[in-house]
mmCIF file of C-alpha atoms and ligand atoms in Angstrom:
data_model
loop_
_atom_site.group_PDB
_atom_site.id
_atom_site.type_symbol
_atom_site.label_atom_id
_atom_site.label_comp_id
_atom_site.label_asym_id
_atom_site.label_seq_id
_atom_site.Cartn_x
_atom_site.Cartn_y
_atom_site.Cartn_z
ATOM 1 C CA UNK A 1 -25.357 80.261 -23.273
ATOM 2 C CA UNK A 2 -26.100 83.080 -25.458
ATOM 3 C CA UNK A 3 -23.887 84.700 -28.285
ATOM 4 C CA UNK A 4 -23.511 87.982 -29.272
ATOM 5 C CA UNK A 5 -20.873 88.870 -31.306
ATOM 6 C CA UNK A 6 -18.953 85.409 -32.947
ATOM 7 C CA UNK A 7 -15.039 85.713 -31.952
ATOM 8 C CA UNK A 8 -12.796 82.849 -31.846
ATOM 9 C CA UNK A 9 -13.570 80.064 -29.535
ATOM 10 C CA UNK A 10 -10.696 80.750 -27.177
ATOM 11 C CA UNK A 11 -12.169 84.296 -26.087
ATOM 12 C CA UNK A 12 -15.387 82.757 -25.145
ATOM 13 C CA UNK A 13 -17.645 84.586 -26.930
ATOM 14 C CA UNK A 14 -21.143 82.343 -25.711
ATOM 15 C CA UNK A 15 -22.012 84.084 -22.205
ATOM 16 C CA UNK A 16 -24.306 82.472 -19.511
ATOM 17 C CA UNK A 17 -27.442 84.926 -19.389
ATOM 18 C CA UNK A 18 -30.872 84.569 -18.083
ATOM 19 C CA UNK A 19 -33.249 85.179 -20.597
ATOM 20 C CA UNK A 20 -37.245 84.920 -20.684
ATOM 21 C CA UNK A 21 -38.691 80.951 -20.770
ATOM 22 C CA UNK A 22 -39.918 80.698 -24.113
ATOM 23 C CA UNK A 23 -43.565 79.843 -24.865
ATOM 24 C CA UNK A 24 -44.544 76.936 -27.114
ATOM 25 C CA UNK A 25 -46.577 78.589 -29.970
ATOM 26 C CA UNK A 26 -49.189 76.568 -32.340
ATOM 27 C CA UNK A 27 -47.559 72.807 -33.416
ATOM 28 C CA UNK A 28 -44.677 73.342 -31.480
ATOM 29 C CA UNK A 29 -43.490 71.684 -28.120
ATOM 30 C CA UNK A 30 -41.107 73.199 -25.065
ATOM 31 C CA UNK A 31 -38.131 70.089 -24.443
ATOM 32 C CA UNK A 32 -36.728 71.227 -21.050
ATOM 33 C CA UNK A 33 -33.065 70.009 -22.244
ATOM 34 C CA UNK A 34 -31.089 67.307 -20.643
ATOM 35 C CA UNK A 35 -28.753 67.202 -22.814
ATOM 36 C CA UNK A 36 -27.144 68.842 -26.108
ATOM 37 C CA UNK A 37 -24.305 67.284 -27.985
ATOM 38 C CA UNK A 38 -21.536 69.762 -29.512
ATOM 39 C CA UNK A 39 -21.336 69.979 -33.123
ATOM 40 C CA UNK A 40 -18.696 71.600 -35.233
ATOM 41 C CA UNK A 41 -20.835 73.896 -37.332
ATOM 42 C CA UNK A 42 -21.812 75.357 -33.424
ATOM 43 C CA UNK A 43 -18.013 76.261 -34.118
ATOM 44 C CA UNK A 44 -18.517 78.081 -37.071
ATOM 45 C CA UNK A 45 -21.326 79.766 -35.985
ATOM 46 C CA UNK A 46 -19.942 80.695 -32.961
ATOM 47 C CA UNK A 47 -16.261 81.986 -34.503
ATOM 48 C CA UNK A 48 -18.065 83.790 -37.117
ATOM 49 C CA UNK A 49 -17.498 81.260 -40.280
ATOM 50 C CA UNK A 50 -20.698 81.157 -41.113
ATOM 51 C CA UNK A 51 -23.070 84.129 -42.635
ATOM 52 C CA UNK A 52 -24.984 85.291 -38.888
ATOM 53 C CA UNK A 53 -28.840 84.584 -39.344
ATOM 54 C CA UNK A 54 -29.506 86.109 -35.742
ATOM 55 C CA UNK A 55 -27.979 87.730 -33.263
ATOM 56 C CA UNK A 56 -28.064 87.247 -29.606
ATOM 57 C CA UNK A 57 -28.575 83.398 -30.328
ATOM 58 C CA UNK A 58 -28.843 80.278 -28.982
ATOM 59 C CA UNK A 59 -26.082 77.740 -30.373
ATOM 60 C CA UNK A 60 -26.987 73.832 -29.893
ATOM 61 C CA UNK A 61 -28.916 71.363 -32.149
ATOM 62 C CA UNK A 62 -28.385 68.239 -31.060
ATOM 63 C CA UNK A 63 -31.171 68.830 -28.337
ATOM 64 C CA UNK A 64 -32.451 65.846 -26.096
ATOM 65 C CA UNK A 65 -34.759 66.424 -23.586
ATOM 66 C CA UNK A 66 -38.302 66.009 -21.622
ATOM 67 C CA UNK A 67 -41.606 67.575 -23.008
ATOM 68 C CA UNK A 68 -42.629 69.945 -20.499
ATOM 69 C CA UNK A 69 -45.669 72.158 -22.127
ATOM 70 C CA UNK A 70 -47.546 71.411 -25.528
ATOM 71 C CA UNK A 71 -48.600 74.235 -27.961
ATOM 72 C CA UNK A 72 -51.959 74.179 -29.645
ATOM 73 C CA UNK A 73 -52.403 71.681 -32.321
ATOM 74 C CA UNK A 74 -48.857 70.182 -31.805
ATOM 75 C CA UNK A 75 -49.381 66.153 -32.272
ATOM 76 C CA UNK A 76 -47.450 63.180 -31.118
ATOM 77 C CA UNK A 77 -46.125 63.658 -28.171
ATOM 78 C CA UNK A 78 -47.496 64.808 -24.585
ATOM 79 C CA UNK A 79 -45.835 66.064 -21.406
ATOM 80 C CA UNK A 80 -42.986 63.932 -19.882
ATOM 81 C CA UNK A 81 -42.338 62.556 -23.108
ATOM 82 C CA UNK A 82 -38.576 62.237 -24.350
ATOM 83 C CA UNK A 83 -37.759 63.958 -27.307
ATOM 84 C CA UNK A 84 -34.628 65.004 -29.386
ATOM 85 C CA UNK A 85 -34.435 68.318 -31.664
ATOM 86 C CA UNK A 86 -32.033 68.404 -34.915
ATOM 87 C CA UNK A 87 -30.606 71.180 -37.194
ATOM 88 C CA UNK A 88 -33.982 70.694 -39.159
ATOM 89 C CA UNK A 89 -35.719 73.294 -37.090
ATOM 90 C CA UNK A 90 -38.397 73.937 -39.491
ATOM 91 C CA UNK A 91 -39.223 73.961 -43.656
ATOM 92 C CA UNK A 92 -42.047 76.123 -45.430
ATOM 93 C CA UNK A 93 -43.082 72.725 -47.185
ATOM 94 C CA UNK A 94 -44.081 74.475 -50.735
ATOM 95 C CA UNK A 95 -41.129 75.862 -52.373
ATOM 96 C CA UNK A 96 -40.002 73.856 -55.543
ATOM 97 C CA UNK A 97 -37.634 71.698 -53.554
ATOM 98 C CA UNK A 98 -39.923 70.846 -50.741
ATOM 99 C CA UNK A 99 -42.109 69.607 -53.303
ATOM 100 C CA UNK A 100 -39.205 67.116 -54.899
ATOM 101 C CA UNK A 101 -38.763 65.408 -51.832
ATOM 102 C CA UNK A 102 -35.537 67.518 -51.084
ATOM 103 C CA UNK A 103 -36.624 69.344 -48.237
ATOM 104 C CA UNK A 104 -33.088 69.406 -46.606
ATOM 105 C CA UNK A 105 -32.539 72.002 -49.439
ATOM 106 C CA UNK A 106 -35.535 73.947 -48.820
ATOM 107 C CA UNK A 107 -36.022 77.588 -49.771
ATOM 108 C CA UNK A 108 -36.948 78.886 -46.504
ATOM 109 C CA UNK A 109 -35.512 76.323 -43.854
ATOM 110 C CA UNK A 110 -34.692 77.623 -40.420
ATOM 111 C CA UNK A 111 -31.945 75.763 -38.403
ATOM 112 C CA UNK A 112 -31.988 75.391 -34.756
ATOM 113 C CA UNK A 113 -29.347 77.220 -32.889
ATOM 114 C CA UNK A 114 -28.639 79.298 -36.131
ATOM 115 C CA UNK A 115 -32.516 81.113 -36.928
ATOM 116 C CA UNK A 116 -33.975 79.929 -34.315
ATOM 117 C CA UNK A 117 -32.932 79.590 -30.166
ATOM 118 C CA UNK A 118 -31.152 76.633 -29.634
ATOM 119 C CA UNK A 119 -30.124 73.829 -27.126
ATOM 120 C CA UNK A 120 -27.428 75.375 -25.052
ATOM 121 C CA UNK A 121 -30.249 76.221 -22.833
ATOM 122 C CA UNK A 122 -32.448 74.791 -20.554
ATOM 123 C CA UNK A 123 -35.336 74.771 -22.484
ATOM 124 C CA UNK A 124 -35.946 75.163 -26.418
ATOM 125 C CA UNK A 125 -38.767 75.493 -28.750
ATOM 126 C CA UNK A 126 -39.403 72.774 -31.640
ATOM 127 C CA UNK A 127 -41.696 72.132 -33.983
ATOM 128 C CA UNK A 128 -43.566 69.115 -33.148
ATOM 129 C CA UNK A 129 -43.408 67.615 -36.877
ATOM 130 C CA UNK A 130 -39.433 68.429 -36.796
ATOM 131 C CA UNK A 131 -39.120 66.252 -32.857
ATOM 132 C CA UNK A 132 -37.971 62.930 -32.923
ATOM 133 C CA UNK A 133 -38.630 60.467 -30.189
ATOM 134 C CA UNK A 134 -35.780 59.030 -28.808
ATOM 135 C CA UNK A 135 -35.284 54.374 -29.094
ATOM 136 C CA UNK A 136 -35.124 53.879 -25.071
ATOM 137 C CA UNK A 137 -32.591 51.776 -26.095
ATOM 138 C CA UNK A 138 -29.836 55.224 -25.652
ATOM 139 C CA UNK A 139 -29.302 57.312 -22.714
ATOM 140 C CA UNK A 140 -29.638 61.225 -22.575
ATOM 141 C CA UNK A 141 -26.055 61.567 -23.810
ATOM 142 C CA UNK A 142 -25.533 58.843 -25.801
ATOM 143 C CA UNK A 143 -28.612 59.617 -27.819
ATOM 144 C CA UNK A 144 -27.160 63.482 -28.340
ATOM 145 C CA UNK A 145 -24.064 62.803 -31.141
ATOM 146 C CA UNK A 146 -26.609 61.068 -32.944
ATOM 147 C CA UNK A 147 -28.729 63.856 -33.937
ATOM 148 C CA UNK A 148 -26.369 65.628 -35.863
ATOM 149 C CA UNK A 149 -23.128 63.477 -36.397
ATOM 150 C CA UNK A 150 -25.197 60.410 -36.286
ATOM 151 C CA UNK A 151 -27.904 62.062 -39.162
ATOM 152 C CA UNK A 152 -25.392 64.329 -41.091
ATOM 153 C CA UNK A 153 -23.044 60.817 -41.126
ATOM 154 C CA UNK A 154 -25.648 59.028 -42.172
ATOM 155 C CA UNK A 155 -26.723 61.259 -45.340
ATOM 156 C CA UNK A 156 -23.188 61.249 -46.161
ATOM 157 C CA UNK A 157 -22.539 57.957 -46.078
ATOM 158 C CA UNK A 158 -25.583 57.292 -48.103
ATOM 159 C CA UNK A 159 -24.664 59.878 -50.695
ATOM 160 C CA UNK A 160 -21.482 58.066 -50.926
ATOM 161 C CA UNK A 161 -22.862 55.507 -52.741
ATOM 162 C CA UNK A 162 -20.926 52.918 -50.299
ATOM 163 C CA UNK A 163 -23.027 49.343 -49.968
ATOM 164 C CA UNK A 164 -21.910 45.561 -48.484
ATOM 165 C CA UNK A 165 -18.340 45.050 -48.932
ATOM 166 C CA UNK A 166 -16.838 47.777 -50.090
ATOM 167 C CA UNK A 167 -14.049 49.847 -49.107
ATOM 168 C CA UNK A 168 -14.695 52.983 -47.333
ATOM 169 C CA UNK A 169 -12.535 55.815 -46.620
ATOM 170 C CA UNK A 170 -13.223 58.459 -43.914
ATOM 171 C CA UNK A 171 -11.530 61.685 -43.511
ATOM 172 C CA UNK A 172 -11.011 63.387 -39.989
ATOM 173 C CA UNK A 173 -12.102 61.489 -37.168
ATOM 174 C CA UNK A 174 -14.640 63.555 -34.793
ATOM 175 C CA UNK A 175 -17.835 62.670 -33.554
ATOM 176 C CA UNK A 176 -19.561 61.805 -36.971
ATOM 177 C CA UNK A 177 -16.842 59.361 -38.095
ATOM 178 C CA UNK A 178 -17.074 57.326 -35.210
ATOM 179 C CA UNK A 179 -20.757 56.842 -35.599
ATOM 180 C CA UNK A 180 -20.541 56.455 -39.742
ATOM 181 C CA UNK A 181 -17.362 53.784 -38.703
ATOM 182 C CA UNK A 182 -19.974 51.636 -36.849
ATOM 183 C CA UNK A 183 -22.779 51.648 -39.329
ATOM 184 C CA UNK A 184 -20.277 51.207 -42.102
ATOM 185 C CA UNK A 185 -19.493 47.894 -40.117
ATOM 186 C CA UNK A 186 -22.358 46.954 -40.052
ATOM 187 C CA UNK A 187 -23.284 47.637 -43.809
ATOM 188 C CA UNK A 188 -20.314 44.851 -44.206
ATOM 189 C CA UNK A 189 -18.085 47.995 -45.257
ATOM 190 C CA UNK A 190 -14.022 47.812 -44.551
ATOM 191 C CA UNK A 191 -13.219 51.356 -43.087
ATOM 192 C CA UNK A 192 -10.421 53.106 -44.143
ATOM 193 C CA UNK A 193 -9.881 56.126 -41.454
ATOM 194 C CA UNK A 194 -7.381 58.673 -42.203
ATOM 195 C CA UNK A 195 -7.087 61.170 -38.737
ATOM 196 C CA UNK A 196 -3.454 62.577 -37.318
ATOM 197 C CA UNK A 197 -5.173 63.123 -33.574
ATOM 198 C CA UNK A 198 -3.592 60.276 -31.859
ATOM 199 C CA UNK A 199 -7.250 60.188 -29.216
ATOM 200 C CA UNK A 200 -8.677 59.536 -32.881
ATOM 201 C CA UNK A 201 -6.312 57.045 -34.500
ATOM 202 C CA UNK A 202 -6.723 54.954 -30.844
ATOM 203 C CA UNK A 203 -10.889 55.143 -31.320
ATOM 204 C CA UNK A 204 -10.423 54.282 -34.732
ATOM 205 C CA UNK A 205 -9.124 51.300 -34.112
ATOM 206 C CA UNK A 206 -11.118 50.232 -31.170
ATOM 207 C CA UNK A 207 -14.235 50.913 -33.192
ATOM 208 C CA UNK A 208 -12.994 48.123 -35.707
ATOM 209 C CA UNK A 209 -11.124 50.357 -38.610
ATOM 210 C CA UNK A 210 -9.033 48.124 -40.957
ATOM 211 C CA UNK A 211 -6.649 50.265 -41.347
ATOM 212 C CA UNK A 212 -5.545 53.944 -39.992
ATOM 213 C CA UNK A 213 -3.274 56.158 -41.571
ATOM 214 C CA UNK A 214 -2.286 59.876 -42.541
ATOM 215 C CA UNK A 215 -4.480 61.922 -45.146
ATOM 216 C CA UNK A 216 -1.197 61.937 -47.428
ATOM 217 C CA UNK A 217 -1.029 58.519 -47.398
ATOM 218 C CA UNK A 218 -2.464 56.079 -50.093
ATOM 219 C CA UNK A 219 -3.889 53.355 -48.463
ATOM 220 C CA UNK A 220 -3.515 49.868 -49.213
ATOM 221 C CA UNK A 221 -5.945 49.601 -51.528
ATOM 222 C CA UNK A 222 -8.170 51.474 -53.860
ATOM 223 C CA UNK A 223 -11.047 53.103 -51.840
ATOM 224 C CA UNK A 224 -14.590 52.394 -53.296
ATOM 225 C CA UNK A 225 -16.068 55.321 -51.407
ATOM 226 C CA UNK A 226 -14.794 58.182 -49.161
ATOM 227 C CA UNK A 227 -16.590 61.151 -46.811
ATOM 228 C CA UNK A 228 -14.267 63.917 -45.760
ATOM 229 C CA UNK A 229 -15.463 65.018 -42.467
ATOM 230 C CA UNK A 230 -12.425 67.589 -42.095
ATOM 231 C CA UNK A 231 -13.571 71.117 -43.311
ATOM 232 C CA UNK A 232 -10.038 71.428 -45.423
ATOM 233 C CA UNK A 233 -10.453 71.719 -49.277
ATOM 234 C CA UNK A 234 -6.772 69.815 -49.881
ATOM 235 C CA UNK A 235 -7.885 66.789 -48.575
ATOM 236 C CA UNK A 236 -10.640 66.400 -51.224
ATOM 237 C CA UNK A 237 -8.061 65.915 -53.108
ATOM 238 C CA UNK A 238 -6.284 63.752 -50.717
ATOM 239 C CA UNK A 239 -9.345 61.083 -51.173
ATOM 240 C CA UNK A 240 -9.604 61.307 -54.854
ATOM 241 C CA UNK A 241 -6.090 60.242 -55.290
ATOM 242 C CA UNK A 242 -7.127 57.390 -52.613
ATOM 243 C CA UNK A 243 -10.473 56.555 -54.912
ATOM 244 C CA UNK A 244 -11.493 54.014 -57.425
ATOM 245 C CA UNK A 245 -12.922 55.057 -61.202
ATOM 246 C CA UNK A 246 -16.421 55.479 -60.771
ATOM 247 C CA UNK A 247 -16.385 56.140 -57.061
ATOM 248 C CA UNK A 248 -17.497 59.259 -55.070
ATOM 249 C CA UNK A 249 -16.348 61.436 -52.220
ATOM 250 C CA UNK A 250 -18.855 62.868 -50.439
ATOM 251 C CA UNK A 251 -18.285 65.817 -48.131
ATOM 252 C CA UNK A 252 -20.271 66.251 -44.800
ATOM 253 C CA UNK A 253 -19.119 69.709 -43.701
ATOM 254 C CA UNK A 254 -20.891 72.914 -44.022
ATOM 255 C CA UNK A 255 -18.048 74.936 -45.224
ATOM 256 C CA UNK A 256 -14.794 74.444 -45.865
ATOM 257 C CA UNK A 257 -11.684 76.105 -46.887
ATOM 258 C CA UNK A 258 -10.739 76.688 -51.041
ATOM 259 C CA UNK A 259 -10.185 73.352 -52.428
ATOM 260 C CA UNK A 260 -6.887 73.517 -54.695
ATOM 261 C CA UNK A 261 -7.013 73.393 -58.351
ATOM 262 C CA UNK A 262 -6.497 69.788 -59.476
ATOM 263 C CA UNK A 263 -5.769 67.828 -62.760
ATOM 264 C CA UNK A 264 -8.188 66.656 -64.254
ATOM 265 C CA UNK A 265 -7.058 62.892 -64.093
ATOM 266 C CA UNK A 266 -8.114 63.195 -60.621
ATOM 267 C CA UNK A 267 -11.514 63.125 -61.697
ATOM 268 C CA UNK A 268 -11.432 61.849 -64.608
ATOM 269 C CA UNK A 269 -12.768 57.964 -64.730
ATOM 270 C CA UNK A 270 -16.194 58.847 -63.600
ATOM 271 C CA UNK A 271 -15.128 59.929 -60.359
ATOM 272 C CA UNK A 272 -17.939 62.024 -58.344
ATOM 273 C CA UNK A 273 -17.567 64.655 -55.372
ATOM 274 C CA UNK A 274 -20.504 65.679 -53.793
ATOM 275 C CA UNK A 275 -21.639 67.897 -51.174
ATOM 276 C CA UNK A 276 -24.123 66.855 -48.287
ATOM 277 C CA UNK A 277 -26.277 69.898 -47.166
ATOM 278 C CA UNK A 278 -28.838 69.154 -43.814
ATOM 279 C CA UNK A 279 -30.759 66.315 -43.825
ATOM 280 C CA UNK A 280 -34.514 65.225 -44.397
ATOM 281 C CA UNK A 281 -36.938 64.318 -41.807
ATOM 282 C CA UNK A 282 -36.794 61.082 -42.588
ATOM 283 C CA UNK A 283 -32.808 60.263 -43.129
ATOM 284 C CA UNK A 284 -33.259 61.568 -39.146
ATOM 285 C CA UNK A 285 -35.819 57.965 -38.663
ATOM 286 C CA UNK A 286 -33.999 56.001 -40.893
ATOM 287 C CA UNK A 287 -30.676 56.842 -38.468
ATOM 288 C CA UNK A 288 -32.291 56.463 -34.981
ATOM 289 C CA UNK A 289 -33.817 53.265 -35.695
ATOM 290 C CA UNK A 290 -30.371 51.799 -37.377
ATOM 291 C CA UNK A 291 -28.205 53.239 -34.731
ATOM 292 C CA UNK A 292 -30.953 51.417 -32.019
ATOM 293 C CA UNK A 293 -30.500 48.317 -33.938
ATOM 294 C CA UNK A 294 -26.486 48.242 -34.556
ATOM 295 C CA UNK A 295 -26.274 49.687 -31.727
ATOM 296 C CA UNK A 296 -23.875 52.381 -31.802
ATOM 297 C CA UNK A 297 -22.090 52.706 -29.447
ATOM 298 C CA UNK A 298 -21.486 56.912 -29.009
ATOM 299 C CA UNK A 299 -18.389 58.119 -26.923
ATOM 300 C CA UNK A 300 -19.192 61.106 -25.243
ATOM 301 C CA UNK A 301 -17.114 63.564 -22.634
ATOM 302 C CA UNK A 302 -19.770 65.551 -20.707
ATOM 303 C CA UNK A 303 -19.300 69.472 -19.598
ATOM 304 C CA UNK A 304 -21.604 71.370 -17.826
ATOM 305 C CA UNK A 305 -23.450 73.566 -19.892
ATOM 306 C CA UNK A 306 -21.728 76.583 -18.633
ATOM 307 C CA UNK A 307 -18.175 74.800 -20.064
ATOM 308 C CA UNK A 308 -19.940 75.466 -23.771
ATOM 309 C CA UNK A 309 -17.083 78.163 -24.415
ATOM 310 C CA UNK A 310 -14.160 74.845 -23.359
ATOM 311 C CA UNK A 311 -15.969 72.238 -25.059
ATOM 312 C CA UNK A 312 -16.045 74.290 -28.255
ATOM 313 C CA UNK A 313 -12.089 74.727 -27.828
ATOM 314 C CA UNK A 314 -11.633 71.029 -27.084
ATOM 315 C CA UNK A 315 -13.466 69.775 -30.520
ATOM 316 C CA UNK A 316 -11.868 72.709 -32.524
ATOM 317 C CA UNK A 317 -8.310 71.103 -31.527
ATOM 318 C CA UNK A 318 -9.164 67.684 -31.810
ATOM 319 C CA UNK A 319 -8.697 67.048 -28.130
ATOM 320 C CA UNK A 320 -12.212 65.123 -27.899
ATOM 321 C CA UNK A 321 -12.671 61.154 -28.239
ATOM 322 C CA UNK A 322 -16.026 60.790 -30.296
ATOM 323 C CA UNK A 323 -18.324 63.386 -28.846
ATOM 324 C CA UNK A 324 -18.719 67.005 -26.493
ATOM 325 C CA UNK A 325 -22.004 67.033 -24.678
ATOM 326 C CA UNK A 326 -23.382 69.667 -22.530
ATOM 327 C CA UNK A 327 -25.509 68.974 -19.603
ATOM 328 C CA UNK A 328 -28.106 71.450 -18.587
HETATM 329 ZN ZN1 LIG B 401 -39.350 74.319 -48.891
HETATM 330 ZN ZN1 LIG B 402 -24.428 69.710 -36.501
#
């Protein structure tokens, strides 16, 4: 599903094309893709939210898939192999930030579906070094949400600061909250979930949320940690009001609309908001392997890849449980 020119969801703006099988070049491997999970920057991309890198593209990176042809030089995994392909498409591995560790900020990252071809396809192009292998433990579309909403979640929830036993507050309720929700659990968190979808408030709960309420609302008690999933600036200021001294927000989305002037009481008491851009290599491994050993538990509707335009419209009105999938 190709797009060329980003227009809202609702005209359909990706269009089913043939185009030429792409070639695995030196280090890189060709997944013929089972699966790829929706993801709402897909939505920005494809409405024209984001700044366009290229153009036709590729949307779709949350890629899984078998190995079917090995470039030159590309190590750890052979033909037949499963493998998954994230947003991480590729870093230069020199600039300044590369070299503190931070290479989710990296100088010269490409993202998959965005600079590079993605996963709405039925066959994509990754970097052998950027390909995860997949615990057995998840099928094709189980595994998919995890690449993105499962990785993304997981960064946020670690910038969040949140650890055993505290109280943590999520924001919007789509496919990354119901993975964070379960690993919170697990942490020994108490989850806090604040959606209006009623499909979202009824997951919530099943998933084992405390307590489920309205944005506007203050919740029964102080939260020690919050992520805002929802791309709305207001509701930053929504979780502050809901926050602890000393705790942060973090904020998972990769854009989101003005965030209102506040008082400065509302941040006042050591009270931190933080953005969470990408994600490192490794916050992908630490992820896989804690969602194999939770287990999450994804839920997933399925549409046929050709459906990309529907499932995008489905996830930008809140009408799916968990997570959209597309099956090549
Ligand atoms: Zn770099
Ligand atoms: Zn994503």
């Amino acid at each position: 599903m190709v797009l060329e020119r980003p227009q809202p969801a609702e005209s359909s703006p990706l269009q089913l094309r043939e185009i030429p099988e792409p070639t695995p070049g030196p280090g890189e491997i060709r997944v013929r893709v089972r699966v790829c999970g929706v993801c709402h920057t897909d939505l920005h991309i494809v409405q024209g939210e984001l700044p366009m890198h290229k153009l036709p593209v590729v949307p779709g990176h949350q890629v899984v898939g078998r190995v079917d042809a090995v470039g030159p030089g590309a190590k750890g995994f052979k033909e037949g192999d499963r493998a998954g392909g994230i947003w991480l498409h590729s870093t230069d591995g020199s600039c300044e930030y590369c070299g503190r560790g931070q290479e989710n900020l990296c100088l010269n990252a490409k993202f998959t579906g965005y600079d590079v071809n993605g996963g709405y396809a039925e066959a994509v192009i990754v970097p052998a070094d950027f390909a995860y292998p997949i615990p057995p433990k998840f099928s094709d579309e189980n595994a998919a949400p995890l690449l993105c909403a499962g990785v993304i979640g997981y960064r946020s929830l670690r910038l969040s600061g949140a650890s055993q036993s505290d109280r943590l507050g999520l924001y919007g309720f789509g496919a990354s909250a119901h993975i964070v929700l379960q690993i919170a659990r697990h942490m020994g968190c108490e989850v806090y979930v604040f959606t209006r979808a009623p499909a979202h408030r009824e997951l919530a709960t099943k998933l084992g949320s405390a307590w489920v309420g309205d944005a506007k609302e203050q919740p029964p008690h102080e939260l020690d940690a919050a992520i805002v999933f929802a791309p709305a600036g207001p509701i930053v200021l929504d979780a502050l009001r809901a926050l602890r001294k000393g705790g942060t927000v973090s904020l998972a989305g990769i854009t989101m609309s003005p965030i209102p002037e506040m008082d400065y009481s509302l941040i006042y008491g050591e009270r931190m908001v933080r953005s969470v851009a990408n994600s490192t290599r490794q916050d992908a491994r630490e992820l896989l392997e804690l969602a194999a050993e939770v287990p999450v538990r994804t839920a997933v509707t399925l549409y046929p890849l050709e459906d990309a335009n529907r499932a995008l419209v489905d996830m930008k009105h809140s009408r799916i449980e968990g997570a959209g999938v597309l099956r090549s």
